[in-house]
Amino acid sequence: MKSIRFIFRHFDYIILALMLLAAIVLVCSCQSVRYVPVETVKTALRGAATVRVLPNTPMLIGMGVSVNVVLPEKAKTLIGMTADGAASPTYKTLYLLHGLSDDHSIWMRRTSIERYAAQYGICVVMPFAARSFYCDMAHGEKYYTFIAKELPQRISEFFRVSSKREDNAVAGLSMGGYGAMKIALRENDQFCACAALSPVCDMDALRHMGE
């Protein structure tokens, strides 16, 4: 009887505690992959992983950044997948940049990038860059330096990717096309190819738009 009275007397607190516990479990279950072996990522997520690049020296933008990564895999038994995706000691890498109105998830949601990665045996890295135009902003984050210089180093900590120039390329859509061209031309010792899809290249016209 005392136990029953205790439950009724503190019923609100018990419910609150259970709700808090449920929230903690939910948050923990939604955490992105961080510093896990590449084989574990491939097995658990069938070639696709969201890596949370967290602030760490010499982190340039001072905050966590989400990066979607697709790895090639043997996928003949999966619906819609026909590629062998043979294992490689190191992967060639494509850095794929989103546009002004999108984010790093757009390629996974609206394209067949996972199938293409398997077909051609490449790693595809899709970073978040806000509306930065992939620039080092005067009063904001240094997205250019982060994506062009630091991100490749950080990705190599997570995955078996090649650091050779001939094994790295960058591409993007709209704002990302501008970013891809800018990065490829400036960092031509690091990237061997560039693809700019409907790029925003006339920055002067963009600056005076609406006047």
CSV table of C-alpha atoms in Angstrom, one decimal:
chain,number,residue,atom,x,y,z
A,1,MET,CA,0.0,0.0,0.0
A,2,LYS,CA,2.8,2.4,0.8
A,3,SER,CA,4.3,1.8,-2.6
A,4,ILE,CA,1.0,2.5,-4.3
A,5,ARG,CA,0.6,5.7,-2.3
A,6,PHE,CA,4.1,6.8,-3.2
A,7,ILE,CA,3.4,6.3,-6.9
A,8,PHE,CA,0.2,8.3,-6.8
A,9,ARG,CA,1.7,11.0,-4.7
A,10,HIS,CA,4.7,11.5,-7.1
A,11,PHE,CA,3.0,10.4,-10.3
A,12,ASP,CA,3.9,13.7,-12.1
A,13,TYR,CA,7.6,13.4,-11.2
A,14,ILE,CA,7.7,9.8,-12.4
A,15,ILE,CA,6.1,10.7,-15.7
A,16,LEU,CA,8.6,13.6,-16.1
A,17,ALA,CA,11.5,11.4,-15.4
A,18,LEU,CA,10.4,8.8,-17.9
A,19,MET,CA,9.9,11.4,-20.6
A,20,LEU,CA,13.4,12.8,-19.9
A,21,LEU,CA,14.8,9.3,-20.1
A,22,ALA,CA,13.0,8.7,-23.4
A,23,ALA,CA,14.4,12.0,-24.8
A,24,ILE,CA,18.0,11.1,-23.8
A,25,VAL,CA,17.6,7.7,-25.5
A,26,LEU,CA,16.2,9.4,-28.7
A,27,VAL,CA,19.1,11.9,-28.8
A,28,CYS,CA,21.7,9.2,-28.3
A,29,SER,CA,20.2,7.1,-31.1
A,30,CYS,CA,20.3,10.0,-33.5
A,31,GLN,CA,23.9,10.9,-33.1
A,32,SER,CA,25.9,10.9,-36.3
A,33,VAL,CA,28.8,8.6,-37.0
A,34,ARG,CA,32.1,9.9,-35.6
A,35,TYR,CA,35.6,8.3,-35.8
A,36,VAL,CA,34.4,4.8,-36.6
A,37,PRO,CA,36.4,2.4,-38.8
A,38,VAL,CA,35.4,2.5,-42.5
A,39,GLU,CA,34.4,-1.1,-42.6
A,40,THR,CA,32.0,-0.6,-39.7
A,41,VAL,CA,30.4,2.3,-41.5
A,42,LYS,CA,30.0,0.3,-44.7
A,43,THR,CA,28.5,-2.7,-42.9
A,44,ALA,CA,26.1,-0.7,-40.8
A,45,LEU,CA,24.9,1.9,-43.3
A,46,ARG,CA,25.4,0.0,-46.7
A,47,GLY,CA,27.9,2.5,-48.0
A,48,ALA,CA,26.4,5.8,-46.8
A,49,ALA,CA,27.5,7.6,-43.7
A,50,THR,CA,26.9,11.0,-42.1
A,51,VAL,CA,30.1,12.2,-40.4
A,52,ARG,CA,29.9,14.9,-37.9
A,53,VAL,CA,33.2,16.8,-38.2
A,54,LEU,CA,33.4,18.3,-34.7
A,55,PRO,CA,35.4,21.4,-33.5
A,56,ASN,CA,39.0,20.3,-33.0
A,57,THR,CA,42.4,22.0,-33.5
A,58,PRO,CA,42.9,23.3,-36.1
A,59,MET,CA,39.2,23.5,-36.8
A,60,LEU,CA,38.7,26.7,-38.8
A,61,ILE,CA,35.0,27.4,-38.4
A,62,GLY,CA,34.6,26.7,-34.7
A,63,MET,CA,31.5,24.4,-34.9
A,64,GLY,CA,30.4,21.0,-35.8
A,65,VAL,CA,29.7,20.4,-39.5
A,66,SER,CA,27.7,17.6,-41.0
A,67,VAL,CA,29.2,15.8,-44.0
A,68,ASN,CA,27.5,13.1,-46.0
A,69,VAL,CA,29.8,10.4,-47.4
A,70,VAL,CA,29.0,7.6,-49.8
A,71,LEU,CA,31.5,4.7,-50.2
A,72,PRO,CA,31.4,2.2,-53.1
A,73,GLU,CA,30.2,-1.2,-52.2
A,74,LYS,CA,29.3,-4.6,-53.7
A,75,ALA,CA,25.7,-4.1,-54.4
A,76,LYS,CA,24.4,-6.6,-57.0
A,77,THR,CA,22.0,-8.1,-54.5
A,78,LEU,CA,20.3,-4.8,-53.7
A,79,ILE,CA,17.3,-3.5,-55.7
A,80,GLY,CA,18.3,-1.0,-58.3
A,81,MET,CA,22.1,-1.6,-57.7
A,82,THR,CA,24.1,-3.5,-60.3
A,83,ALA,CA,27.7,-2.5,-59.6
A,84,ASP,CA,30.4,-4.8,-58.2
A,85,GLY,CA,32.0,-2.0,-56.2
A,86,ALA,CA,35.2,-4.0,-55.7
A,87,ALA,CA,37.2,-3.1,-52.6
A,88,SER,CA,40.2,-0.9,-53.1
A,89,PRO,CA,43.1,-0.1,-50.8
A,90,THR,CA,42.3,3.6,-51.2
A,91,TYR,CA,39.3,5.3,-52.9
A,92,LYS,CA,39.3,8.1,-55.5
A,93,THR,CA,37.2,10.9,-54.1
A,94,LEU,CA,34.7,13.4,-55.5
A,95,TYR,CA,33.8,16.4,-53.3
A,96,LEU,CA,30.3,17.4,-54.3
A,97,LEU,CA,29.1,20.9,-53.3
A,98,HIS,CA,25.4,21.9,-52.8
A,99,GLY,CA,23.7,25.1,-54.1
A,100,LEU,CA,22.5,28.2,-52.3
A,101,SER,CA,18.9,27.0,-51.5
A,102,ASP,CA,20.0,23.4,-50.5
A,103,ASP,CA,22.2,21.7,-48.0
A,104,HIS,CA,24.6,18.7,-48.0
A,105,SER,CA,21.6,16.2,-48.0
A,106,ILE,CA,20.3,17.3,-51.4
A,107,TRP,CA,22.4,14.9,-53.4
A,108,MET,CA,21.3,11.9,-51.3
A,109,ARG,CA,17.6,12.9,-51.5
A,110,ARG,CA,17.3,13.9,-55.2
A,111,THR,CA,19.9,12.0,-57.1
A,112,SER,CA,21.2,8.4,-57.6
A,113,ILE,CA,24.6,9.3,-56.2
A,114,GLU,CA,24.9,6.1,-54.2
A,115,ARG,CA,24.4,4.0,-57.3
A,116,TYR,CA,27.0,6.0,-59.2
A,117,ALA,CA,29.5,5.7,-56.4
A,118,ALA,CA,29.1,1.9,-56.5
A,119,GLN,CA,29.3,1.8,-60.2
A,120,TYR,CA,32.5,3.8,-60.6
A,121,GLY,CA,34.1,2.7,-57.3
A,122,ILE,CA,34.6,6.2,-55.8
A,123,CYS,CA,34.0,7.9,-52.5
A,124,VAL,CA,31.7,10.9,-52.6
A,125,VAL,CA,32.0,13.6,-49.9
A,126,MET,CA,29.1,16.1,-49.6
A,127,PRO,CA,29.8,18.9,-47.0
A,128,PHE,CA,27.5,21.5,-45.6
A,129,ALA,CA,28.5,25.1,-46.4
A,130,ALA,CA,25.4,27.1,-45.5
A,131,ARG,CA,25.0,30.1,-47.9
A,132,SER,CA,28.7,31.0,-47.9
A,133,PHE,CA,29.4,30.7,-51.6
A,134,TYR,CA,32.4,28.6,-50.4
A,135,CYS,CA,34.2,31.8,-49.3
A,136,ASP,CA,36.1,32.8,-46.2
A,137,MET,CA,33.6,35.4,-45.0
A,138,ALA,CA,34.8,38.7,-43.5
A,139,HIS,CA,32.2,38.5,-40.7
A,140,GLY,CA,31.5,34.8,-40.6
A,141,GLU,CA,33.0,31.3,-41.0
A,142,LYS,CA,36.0,30.4,-43.2
A,143,TYR,CA,34.1,27.8,-45.4
A,144,TYR,CA,36.6,28.0,-48.3
A,145,THR,CA,39.6,27.2,-46.2
A,146,PHE,CA,37.7,24.5,-44.3
A,147,ILE,CA,36.4,22.7,-47.3
A,148,ALA,CA,39.4,23.1,-49.6
A,149,LYS,CA,42.1,22.5,-47.1
A,150,GLU,CA,41.0,21.0,-43.8
A,151,LEU,CA,38.1,18.8,-44.8
A,152,PRO,CA,40.2,16.5,-47.1
A,153,GLN,CA,42.6,15.9,-44.2
A,154,ARG,CA,39.7,15.2,-41.8
A,155,ILE,CA,38.0,12.8,-44.3
A,156,SER,CA,41.3,10.8,-44.5
A,157,GLU,CA,41.0,10.3,-40.8
A,158,PHE,CA,37.6,8.5,-41.3
A,159,PHE,CA,38.0,6.7,-44.6
A,160,ARG,CA,40.6,5.0,-46.8
A,161,VAL,CA,40.8,7.8,-49.4
A,162,SER,CA,43.7,8.6,-51.7
A,163,SER,CA,45.6,11.9,-51.3
A,164,LYS,CA,47.0,11.8,-54.9
A,165,ARG,CA,46.0,14.7,-57.1
A,166,GLU,CA,44.9,12.4,-59.9
A,167,ASP,CA,42.5,10.7,-57.5
A,168,ASN,CA,40.6,13.8,-56.3
A,169,ALA,CA,38.0,15.9,-58.1
A,170,VAL,CA,35.4,18.6,-57.1
A,171,ALA,CA,32.0,19.4,-58.5
A,172,GLY,CA,29.0,21.4,-57.6
A,173,LEU,CA,25.6,22.8,-58.5
A,174,SER,CA,24.8,26.6,-58.8
A,175,MET,CA,26.5,28.2,-55.8
A,176,GLY,CA,28.4,24.8,-55.5
A,177,GLY,CA,29.4,25.1,-59.1
A,178,TYR,CA,31.0,28.4,-58.3
A,179,GLY,CA,32.7,26.9,-55.3
A,180,ALA,CA,33.9,23.9,-57.3
A,181,MET,CA,35.5,26.1,-59.9
A,182,LYS,CA,37.1,28.4,-57.3
A,183,ILE,CA,38.5,25.5,-55.3
A,184,ALA,CA,39.7,23.6,-58.4
A,185,LEU,CA,41.5,26.6,-59.9
A,186,ARG,CA,43.1,27.7,-56.6
A,187,GLU,CA,44.0,24.3,-55.3
A,188,ASN,CA,45.0,22.8,-58.7
A,189,ASP,CA,47.8,20.8,-57.0
A,190,GLN,CA,45.2,19.0,-55.0
A,191,PHE,CA,42.3,18.4,-57.5
A,192,CYS,CA,42.7,17.0,-61.0
A,193,ALA,CA,39.2,17.8,-62.3
A,194,CYS,CA,36.2,20.0,-61.8
A,195,ALA,CA,32.6,19.9,-62.9
A,196,ALA,CA,30.4,23.0,-62.5
A,197,LEU,CA,26.7,22.4,-63.1
A,198,SER,CA,24.7,25.6,-63.8
A,199,PRO,CA,27.4,27.6,-61.9
A,200,VAL,CA,26.9,31.1,-60.5
A,201,CYS,CA,30.0,32.6,-62.0
A,202,ASP,CA,29.1,36.3,-62.7
A,203,MET,CA,29.4,37.5,-59.1
A,204,ASP,CA,29.2,41.2,-60.2
A,205,ALA,CA,25.7,40.6,-61.8
A,206,LEU,CA,24.6,38.7,-58.7
A,207,ARG,CA,25.8,41.6,-56.5
A,208,HIS,CA,23.6,44.1,-58.4
A,209,MET,CA,20.6,41.8,-58.8
A,210,GLY,CA,17.4,43.6,-57.8
A,211,GLU,CA,18.8,47.1,-58.2
